[in-house]
mmCIF file of N, CA and C in Angstrom:
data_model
loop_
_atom_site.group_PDB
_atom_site.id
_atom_site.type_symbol
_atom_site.label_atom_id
_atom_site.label_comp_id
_atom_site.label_asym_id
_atom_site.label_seq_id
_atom_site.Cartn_x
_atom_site.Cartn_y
_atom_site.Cartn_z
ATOM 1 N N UNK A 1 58.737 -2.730 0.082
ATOM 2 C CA UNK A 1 58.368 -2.369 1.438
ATOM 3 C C UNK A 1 57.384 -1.195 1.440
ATOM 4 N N UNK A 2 57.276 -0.475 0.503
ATOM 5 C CA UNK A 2 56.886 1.013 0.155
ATOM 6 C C UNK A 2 55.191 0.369 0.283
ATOM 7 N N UNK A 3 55.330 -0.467 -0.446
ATOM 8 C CA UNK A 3 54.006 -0.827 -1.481
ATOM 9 C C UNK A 3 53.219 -1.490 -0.179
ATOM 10 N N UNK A 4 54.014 -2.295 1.179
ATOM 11 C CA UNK A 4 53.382 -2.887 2.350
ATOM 12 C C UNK A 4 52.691 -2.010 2.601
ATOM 13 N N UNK A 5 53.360 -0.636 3.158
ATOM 14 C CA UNK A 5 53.009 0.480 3.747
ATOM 15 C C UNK A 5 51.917 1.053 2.848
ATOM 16 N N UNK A 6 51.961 1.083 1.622
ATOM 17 C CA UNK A 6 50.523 1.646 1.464
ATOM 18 C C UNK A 6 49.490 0.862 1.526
ATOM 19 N N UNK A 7 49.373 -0.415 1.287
ATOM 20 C CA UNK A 7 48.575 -1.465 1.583
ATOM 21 C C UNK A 7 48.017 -1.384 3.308
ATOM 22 N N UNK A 8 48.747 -1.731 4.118
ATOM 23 C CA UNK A 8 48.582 -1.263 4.990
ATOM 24 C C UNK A 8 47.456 0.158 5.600
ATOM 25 N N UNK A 9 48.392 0.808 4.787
ATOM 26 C CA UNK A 9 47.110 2.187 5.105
ATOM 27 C C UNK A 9 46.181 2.014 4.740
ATOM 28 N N UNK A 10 45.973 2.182 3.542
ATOM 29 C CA UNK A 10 44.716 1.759 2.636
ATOM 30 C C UNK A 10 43.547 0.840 3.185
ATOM 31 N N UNK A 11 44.004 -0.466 4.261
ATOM 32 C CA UNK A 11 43.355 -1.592 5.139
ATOM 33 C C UNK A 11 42.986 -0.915 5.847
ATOM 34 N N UNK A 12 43.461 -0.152 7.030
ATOM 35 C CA UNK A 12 43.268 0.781 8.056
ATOM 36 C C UNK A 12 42.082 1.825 7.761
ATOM 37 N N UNK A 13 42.535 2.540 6.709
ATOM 38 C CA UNK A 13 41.683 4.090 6.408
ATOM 39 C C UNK A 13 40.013 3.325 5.966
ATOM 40 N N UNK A 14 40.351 2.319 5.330
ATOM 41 C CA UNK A 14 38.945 2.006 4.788
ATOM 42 C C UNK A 14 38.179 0.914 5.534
ATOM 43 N N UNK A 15 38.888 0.222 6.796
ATOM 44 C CA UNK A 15 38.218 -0.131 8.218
ATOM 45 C C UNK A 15 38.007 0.928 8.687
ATOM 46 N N UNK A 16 38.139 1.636 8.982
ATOM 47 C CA UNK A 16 37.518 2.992 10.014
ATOM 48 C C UNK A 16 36.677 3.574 9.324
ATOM 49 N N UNK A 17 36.637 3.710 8.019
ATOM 50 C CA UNK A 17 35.570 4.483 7.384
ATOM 51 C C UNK A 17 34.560 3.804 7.231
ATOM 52 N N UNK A 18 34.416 2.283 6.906
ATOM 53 C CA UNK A 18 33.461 1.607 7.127
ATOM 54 C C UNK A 18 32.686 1.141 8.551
ATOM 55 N N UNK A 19 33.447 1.576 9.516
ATOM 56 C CA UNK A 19 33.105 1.398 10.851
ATOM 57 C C UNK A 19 32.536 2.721 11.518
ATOM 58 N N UNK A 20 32.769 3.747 11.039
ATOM 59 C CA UNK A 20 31.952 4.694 11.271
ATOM 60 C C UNK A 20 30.152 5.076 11.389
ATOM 61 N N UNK A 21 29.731 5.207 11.610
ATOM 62 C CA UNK A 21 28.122 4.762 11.417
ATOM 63 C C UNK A 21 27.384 5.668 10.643
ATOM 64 N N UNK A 22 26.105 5.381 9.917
ATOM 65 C CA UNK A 22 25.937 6.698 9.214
ATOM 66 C C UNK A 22 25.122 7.243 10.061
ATOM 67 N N UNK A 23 24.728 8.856 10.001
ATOM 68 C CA UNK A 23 24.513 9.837 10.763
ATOM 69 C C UNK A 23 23.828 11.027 9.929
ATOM 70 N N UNK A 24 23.153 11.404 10.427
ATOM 71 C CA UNK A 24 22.281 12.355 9.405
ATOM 72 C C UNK A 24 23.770 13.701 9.752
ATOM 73 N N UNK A 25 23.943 14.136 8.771
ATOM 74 C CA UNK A 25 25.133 15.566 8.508
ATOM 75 C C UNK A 25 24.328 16.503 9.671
ATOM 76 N N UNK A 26 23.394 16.911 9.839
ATOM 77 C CA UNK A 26 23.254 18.011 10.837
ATOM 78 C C UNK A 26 21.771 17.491 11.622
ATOM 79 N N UNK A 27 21.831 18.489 12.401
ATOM 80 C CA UNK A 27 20.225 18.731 13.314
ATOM 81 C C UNK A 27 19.789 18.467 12.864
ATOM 82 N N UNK A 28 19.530 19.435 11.757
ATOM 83 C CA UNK A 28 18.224 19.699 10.978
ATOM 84 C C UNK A 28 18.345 18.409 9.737
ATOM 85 N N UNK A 29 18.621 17.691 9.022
ATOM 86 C CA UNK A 29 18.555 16.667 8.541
ATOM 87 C C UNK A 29 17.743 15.721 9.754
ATOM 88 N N UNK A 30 19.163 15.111 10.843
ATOM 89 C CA UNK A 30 18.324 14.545 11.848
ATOM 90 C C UNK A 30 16.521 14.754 12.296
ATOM 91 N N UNK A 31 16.213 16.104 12.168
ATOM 92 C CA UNK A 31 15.276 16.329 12.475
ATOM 93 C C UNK A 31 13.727 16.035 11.309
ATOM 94 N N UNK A 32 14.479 16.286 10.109
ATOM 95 C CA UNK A 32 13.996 15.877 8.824
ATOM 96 C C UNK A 32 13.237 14.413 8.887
ATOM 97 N N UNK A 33 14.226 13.525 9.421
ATOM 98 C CA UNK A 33 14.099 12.250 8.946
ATOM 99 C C UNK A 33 13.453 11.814 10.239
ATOM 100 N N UNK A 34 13.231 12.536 10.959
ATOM 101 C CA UNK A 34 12.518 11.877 12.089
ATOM 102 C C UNK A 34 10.781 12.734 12.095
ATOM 103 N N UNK A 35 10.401 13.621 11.312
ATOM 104 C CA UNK A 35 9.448 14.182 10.596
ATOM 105 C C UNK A 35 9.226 13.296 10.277
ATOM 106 N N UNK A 36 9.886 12.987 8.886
ATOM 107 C CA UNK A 36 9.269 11.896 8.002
ATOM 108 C C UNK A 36 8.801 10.486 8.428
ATOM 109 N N UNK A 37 9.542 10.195 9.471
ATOM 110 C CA UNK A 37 9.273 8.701 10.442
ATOM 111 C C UNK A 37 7.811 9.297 10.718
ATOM 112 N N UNK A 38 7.281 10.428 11.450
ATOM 113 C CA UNK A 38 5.937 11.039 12.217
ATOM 114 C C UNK A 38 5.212 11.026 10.709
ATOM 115 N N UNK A 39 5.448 11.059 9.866
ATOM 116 C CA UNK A 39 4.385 11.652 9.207
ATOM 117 C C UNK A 39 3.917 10.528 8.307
ATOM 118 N N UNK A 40 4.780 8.981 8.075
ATOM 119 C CA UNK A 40 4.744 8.366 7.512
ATOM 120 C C UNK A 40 3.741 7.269 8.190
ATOM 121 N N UNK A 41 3.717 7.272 9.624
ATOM 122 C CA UNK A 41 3.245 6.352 10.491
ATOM 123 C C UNK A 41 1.413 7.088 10.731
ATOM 124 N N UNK A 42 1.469 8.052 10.457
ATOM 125 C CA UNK A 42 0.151 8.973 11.001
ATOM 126 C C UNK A 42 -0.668 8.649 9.200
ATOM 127 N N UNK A 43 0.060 8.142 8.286
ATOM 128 C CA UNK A 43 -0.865 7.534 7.120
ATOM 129 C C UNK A 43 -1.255 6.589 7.056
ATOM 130 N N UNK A 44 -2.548 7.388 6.339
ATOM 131 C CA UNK A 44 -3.370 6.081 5.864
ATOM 132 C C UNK A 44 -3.192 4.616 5.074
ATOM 133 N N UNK A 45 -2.291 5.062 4.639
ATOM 134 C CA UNK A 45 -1.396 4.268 3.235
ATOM 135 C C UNK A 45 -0.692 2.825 3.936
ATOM 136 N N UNK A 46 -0.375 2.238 3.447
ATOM 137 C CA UNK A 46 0.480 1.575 3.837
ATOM 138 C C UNK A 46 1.963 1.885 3.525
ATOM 139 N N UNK A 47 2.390 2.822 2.773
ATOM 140 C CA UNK A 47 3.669 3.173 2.250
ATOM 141 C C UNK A 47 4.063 3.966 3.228
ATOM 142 N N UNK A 48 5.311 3.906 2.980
ATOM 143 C CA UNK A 48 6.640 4.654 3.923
ATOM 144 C C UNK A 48 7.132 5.706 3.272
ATOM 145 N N UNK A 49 7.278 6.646 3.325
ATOM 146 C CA UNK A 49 7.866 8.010 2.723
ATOM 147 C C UNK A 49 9.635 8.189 2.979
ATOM 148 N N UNK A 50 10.150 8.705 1.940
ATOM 149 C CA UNK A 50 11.572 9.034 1.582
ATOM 150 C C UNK A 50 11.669 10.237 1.168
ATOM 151 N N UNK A 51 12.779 11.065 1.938
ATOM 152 C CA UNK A 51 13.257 12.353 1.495
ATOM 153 C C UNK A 51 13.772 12.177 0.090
ATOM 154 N N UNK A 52 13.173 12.831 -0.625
ATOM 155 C CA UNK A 52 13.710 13.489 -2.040
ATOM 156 C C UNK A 52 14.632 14.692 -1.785
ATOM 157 N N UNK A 53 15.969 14.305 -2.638
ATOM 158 C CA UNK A 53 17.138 15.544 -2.488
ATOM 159 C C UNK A 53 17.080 16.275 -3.736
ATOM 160 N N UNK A 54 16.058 16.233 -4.609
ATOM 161 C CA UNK A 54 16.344 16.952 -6.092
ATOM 162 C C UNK A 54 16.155 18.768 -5.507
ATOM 163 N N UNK A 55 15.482 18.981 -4.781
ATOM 164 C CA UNK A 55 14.910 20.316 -4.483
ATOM 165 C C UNK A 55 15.765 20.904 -3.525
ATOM 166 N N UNK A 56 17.294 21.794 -3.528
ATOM 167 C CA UNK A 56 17.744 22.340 -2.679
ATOM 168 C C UNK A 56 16.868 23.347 -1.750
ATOM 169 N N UNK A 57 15.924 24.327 -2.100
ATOM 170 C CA UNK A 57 15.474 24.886 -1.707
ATOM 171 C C UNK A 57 14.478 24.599 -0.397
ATOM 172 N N UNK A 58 14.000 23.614 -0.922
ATOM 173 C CA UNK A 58 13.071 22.530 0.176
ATOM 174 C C UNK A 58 13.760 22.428 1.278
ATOM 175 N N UNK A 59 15.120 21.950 1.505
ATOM 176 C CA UNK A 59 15.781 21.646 2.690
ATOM 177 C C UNK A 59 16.244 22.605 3.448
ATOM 178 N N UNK A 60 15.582 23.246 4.298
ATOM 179 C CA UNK A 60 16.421 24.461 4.998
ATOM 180 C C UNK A 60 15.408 24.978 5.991
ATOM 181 N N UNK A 61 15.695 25.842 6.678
ATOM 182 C CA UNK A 61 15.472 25.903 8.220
ATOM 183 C C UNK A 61 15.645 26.969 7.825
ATOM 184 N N UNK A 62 14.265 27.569 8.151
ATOM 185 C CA UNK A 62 12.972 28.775 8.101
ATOM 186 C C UNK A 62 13.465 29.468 8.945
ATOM 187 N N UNK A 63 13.419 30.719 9.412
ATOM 188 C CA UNK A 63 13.362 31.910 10.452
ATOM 189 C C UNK A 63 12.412 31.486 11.682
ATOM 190 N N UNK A 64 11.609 30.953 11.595
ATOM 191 C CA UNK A 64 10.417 30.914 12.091
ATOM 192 C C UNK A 64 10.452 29.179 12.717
ATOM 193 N N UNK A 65 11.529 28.522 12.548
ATOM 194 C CA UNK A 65 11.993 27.150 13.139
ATOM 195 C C UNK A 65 11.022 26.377 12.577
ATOM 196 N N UNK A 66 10.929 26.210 11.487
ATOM 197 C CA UNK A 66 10.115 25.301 10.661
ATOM 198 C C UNK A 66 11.227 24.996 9.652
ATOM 199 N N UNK A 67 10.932 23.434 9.559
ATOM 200 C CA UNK A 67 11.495 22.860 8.604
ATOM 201 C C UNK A 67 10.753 22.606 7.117
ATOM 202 N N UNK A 68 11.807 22.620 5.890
ATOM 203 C CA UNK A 68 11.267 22.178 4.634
ATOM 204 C C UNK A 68 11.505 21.188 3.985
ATOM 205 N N UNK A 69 10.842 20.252 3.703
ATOM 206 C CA UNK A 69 11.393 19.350 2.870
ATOM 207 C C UNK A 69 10.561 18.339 1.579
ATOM 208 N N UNK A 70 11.071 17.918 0.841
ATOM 209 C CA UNK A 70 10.503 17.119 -0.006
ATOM 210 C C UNK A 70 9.934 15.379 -0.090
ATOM 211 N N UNK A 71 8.967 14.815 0.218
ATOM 212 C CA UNK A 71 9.406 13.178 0.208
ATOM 213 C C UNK A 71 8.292 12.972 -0.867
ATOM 214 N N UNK A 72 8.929 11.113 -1.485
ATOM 215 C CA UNK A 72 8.439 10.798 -2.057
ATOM 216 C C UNK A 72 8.010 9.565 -1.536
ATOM 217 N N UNK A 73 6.735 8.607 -2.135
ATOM 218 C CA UNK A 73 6.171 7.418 -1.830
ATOM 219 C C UNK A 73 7.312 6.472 -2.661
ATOM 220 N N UNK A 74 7.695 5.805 -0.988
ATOM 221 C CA UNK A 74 8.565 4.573 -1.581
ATOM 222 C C UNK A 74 7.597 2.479 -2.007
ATOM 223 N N UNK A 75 8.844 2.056 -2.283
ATOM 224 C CA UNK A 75 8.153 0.843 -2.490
ATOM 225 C C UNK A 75 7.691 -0.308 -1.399
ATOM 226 N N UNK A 76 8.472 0.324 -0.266
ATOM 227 C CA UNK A 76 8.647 -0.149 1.242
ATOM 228 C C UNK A 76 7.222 -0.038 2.184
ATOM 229 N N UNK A 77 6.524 -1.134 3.065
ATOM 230 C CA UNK A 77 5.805 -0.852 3.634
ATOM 231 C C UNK A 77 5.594 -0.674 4.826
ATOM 232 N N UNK A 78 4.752 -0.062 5.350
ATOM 233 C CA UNK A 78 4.800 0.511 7.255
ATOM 234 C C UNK A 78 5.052 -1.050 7.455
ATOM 235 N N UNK A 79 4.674 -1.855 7.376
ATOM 236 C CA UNK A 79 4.981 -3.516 8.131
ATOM 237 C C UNK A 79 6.271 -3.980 8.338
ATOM 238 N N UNK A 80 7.037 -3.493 7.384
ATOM 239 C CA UNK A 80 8.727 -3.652 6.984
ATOM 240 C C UNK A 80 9.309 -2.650 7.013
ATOM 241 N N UNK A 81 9.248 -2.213 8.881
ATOM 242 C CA UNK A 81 9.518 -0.903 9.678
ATOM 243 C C UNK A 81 11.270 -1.273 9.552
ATOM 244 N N UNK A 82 11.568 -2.094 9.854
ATOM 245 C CA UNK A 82 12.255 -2.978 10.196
ATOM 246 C C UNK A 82 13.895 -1.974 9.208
ATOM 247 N N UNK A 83 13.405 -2.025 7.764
ATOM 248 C CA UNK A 83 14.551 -1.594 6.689
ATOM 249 C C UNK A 83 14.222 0.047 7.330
ATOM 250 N N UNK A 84 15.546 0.215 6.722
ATOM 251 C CA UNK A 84 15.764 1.668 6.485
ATOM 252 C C UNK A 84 15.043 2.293 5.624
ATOM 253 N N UNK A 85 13.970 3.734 6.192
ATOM 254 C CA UNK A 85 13.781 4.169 4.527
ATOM 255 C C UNK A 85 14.421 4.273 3.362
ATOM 256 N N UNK A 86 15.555 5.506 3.765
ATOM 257 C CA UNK A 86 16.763 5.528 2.499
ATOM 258 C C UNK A 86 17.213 3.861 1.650
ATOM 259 N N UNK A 87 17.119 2.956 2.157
ATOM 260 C CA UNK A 87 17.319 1.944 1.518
ATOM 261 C C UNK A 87 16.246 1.403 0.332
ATOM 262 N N UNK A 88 14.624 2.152 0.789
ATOM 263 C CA UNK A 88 14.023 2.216 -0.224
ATOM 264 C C UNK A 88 13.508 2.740 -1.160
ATOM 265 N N UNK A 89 13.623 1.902 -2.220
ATOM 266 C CA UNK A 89 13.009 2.321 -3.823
ATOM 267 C C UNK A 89 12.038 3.178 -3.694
ATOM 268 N N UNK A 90 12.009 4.550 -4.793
ATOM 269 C CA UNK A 90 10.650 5.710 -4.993
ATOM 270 C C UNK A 90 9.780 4.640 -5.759
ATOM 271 N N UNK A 91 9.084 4.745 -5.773
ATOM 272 C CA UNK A 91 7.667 4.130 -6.387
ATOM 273 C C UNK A 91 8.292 5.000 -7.677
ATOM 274 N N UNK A 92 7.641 4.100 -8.610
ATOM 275 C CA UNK A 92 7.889 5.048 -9.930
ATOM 276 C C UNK A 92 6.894 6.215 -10.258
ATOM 277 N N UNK A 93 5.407 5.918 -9.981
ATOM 278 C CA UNK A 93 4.328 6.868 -9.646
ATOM 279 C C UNK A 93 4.158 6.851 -8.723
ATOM 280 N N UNK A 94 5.027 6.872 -7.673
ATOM 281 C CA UNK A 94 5.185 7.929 -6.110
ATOM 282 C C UNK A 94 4.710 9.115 -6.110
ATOM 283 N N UNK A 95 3.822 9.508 -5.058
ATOM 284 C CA UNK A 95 3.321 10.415 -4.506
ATOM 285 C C UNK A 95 3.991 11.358 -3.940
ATOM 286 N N UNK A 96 4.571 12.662 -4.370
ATOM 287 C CA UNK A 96 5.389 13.422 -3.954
ATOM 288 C C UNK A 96 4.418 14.651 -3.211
ATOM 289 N N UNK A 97 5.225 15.197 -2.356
ATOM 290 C CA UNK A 97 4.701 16.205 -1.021
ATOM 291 C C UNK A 97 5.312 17.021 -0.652
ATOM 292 N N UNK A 98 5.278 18.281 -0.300
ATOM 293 C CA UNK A 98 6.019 19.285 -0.145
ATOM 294 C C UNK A 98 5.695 19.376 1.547
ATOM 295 N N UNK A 99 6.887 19.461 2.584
ATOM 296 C CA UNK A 99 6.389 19.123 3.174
ATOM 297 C C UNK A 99 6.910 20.369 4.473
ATOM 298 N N UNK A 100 6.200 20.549 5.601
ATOM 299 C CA UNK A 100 6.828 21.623 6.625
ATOM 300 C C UNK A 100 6.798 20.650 8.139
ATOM 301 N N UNK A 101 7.778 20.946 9.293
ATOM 302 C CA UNK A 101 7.706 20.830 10.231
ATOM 303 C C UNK A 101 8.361 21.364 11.228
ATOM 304 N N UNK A 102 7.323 21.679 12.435
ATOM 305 C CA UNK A 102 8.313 22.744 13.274
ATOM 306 C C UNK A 102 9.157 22.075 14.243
ATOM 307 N N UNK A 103 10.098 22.656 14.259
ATOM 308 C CA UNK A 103 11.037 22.330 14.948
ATOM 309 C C UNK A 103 11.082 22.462 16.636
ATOM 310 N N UNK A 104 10.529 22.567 16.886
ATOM 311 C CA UNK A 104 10.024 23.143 18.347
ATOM 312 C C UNK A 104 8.802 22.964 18.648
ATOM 313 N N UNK A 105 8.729 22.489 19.964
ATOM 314 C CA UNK A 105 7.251 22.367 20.456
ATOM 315 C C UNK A 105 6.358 20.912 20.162
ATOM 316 N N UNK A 106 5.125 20.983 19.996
ATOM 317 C CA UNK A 106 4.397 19.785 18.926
ATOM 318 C C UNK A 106 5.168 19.463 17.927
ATOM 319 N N UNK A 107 5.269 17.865 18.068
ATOM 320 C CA UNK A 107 5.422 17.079 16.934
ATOM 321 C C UNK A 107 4.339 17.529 15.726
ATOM 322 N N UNK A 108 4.805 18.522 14.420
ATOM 323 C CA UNK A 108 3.396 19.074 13.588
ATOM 324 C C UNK A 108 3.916 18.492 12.445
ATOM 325 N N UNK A 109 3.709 17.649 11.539
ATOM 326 C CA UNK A 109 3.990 17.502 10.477
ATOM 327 C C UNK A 109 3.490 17.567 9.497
ATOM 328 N N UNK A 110 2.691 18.813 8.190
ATOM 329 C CA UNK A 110 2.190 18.919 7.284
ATOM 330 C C UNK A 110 2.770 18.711 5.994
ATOM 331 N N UNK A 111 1.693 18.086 4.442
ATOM 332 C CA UNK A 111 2.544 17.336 4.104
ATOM 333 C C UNK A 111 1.432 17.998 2.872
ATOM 334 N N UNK A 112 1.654 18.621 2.106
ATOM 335 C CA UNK A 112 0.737 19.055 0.524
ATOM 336 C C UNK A 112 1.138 17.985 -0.788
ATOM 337 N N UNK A 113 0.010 17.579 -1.516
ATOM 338 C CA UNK A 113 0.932 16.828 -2.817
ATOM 339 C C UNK A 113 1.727 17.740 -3.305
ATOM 340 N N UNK A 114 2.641 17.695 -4.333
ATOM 341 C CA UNK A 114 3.343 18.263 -5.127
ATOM 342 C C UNK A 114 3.011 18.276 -6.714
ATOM 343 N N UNK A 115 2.840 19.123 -7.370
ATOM 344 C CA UNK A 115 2.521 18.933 -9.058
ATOM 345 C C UNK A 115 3.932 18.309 -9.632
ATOM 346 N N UNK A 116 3.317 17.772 -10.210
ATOM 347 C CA UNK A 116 4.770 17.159 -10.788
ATOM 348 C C UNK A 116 5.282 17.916 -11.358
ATOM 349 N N UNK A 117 6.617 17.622 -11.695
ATOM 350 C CA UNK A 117 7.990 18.655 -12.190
ATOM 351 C C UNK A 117 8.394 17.958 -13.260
ATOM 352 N N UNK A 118 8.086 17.078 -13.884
ATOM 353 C CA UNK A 118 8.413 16.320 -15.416
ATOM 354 C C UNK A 118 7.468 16.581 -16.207
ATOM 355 N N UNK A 119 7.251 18.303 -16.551
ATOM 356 C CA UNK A 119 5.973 18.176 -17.465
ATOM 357 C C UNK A 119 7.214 18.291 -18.865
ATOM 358 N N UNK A 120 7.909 18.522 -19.162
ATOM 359 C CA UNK A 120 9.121 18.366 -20.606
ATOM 360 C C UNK A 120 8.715 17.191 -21.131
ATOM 361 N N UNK A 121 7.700 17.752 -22.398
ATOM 362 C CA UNK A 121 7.391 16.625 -23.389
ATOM 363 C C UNK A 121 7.907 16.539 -24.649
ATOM 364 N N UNK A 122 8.950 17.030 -25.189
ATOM 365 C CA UNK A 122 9.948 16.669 -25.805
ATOM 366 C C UNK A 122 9.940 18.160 -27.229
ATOM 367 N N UNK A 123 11.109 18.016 -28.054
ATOM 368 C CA UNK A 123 10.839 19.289 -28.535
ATOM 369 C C UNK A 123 9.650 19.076 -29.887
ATOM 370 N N UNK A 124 9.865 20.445 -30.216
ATOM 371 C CA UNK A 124 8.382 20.560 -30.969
ATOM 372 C C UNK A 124 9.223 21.023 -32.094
ATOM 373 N N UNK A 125 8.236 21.246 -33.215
ATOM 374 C CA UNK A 125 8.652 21.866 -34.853
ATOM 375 C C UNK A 125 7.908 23.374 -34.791
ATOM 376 N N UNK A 126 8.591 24.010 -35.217
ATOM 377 C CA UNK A 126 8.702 25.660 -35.129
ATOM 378 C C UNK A 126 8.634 26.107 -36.557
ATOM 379 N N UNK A 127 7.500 27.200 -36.877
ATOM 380 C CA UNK A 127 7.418 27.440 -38.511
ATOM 381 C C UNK A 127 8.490 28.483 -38.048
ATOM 382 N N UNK A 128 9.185 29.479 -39.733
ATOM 383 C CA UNK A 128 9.747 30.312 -40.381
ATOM 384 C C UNK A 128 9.913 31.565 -38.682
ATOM 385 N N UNK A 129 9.137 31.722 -38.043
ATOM 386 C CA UNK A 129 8.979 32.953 -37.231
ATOM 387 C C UNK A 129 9.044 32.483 -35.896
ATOM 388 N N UNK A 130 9.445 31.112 -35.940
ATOM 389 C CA UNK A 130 9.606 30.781 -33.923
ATOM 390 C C UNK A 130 8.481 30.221 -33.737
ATOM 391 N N UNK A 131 7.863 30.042 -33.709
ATOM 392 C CA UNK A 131 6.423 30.094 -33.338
ATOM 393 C C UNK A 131 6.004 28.436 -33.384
ATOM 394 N N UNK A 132 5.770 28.105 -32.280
ATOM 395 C CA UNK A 132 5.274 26.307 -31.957
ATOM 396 C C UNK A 132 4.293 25.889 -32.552
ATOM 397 N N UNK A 133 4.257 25.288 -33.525
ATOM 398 C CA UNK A 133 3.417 24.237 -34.785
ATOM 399 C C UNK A 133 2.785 23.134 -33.795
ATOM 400 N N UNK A 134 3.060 22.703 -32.739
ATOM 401 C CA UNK A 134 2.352 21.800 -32.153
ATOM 402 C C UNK A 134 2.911 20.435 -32.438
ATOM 403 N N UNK A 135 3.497 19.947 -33.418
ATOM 404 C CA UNK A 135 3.947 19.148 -33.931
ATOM 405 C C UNK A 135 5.587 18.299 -33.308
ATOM 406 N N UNK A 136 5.205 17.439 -32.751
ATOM 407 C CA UNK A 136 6.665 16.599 -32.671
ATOM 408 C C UNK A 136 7.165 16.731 -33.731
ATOM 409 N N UNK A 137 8.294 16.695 -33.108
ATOM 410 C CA UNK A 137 9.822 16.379 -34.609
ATOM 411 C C UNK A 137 10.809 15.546 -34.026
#
């Protein structure tokens, strides 16, 4: 009877959790992803842009009511408005952007490339004194 009852729950807790809808966690997310909708549609490109979460720093809400954030070029196109961004794939050589928008006032959405952050080209061979030989090992 024990074992109904947790069955039971278990049916329940994980219908409601699946029935819940997803929801951006705050404002400022909300506000993020609706940037990125403005800034994705105002390109030239045919690609759709996706928030990148690797960069904590990026995400946060300025003094000055400007938002920060990171996106990358997905595999998804403005024509196939239709999907969710988050549902789409980064391009593997996606175009990454550092990006600001204010939170107030004009819709402003500015958007800089980003240098890439995978320059780690693997370790090197070191003579007697530390010192980088240039040489893979």
């Amino acid at each position: 009877m024990e074992n109904w009852w947790k069955a039971l729950l278990f049916l329940v807790v994980s219908t409601a959790a699946n029935a819940i809808p997803l929801q951006p966690q705050t404002v400022q997310d909300g506000a993020i992803v609706v940037a990125i909708d403005i800034y994705s549609e105002r390109q030239s490109t045919s690609s759709v842009y996706r928030r990148v979460k690797d960069d904590p720093w990026m995400d946060q809400l300025t003094f000055s009511a400007q938002l920060r954030f990171r996106i990358k070029e997905t595999v998804c196109s403005k024509s196939d408005r239709k999907k969710n961004p988050e549902e789409c794939d980064f391009k593997v050589d996606g175009i990454v952007k550092d990006c600001t928008a204010s939170s107030t006032g004009e819709q402003k959405v500015i958007c800089e490339t980003s240098p890439p952050t995978n320059t780690y080209k693997g370790p090197t061979q070191t003579d007697k004194g530390g010192k980088d030989t240039g040489n893979k090992g």
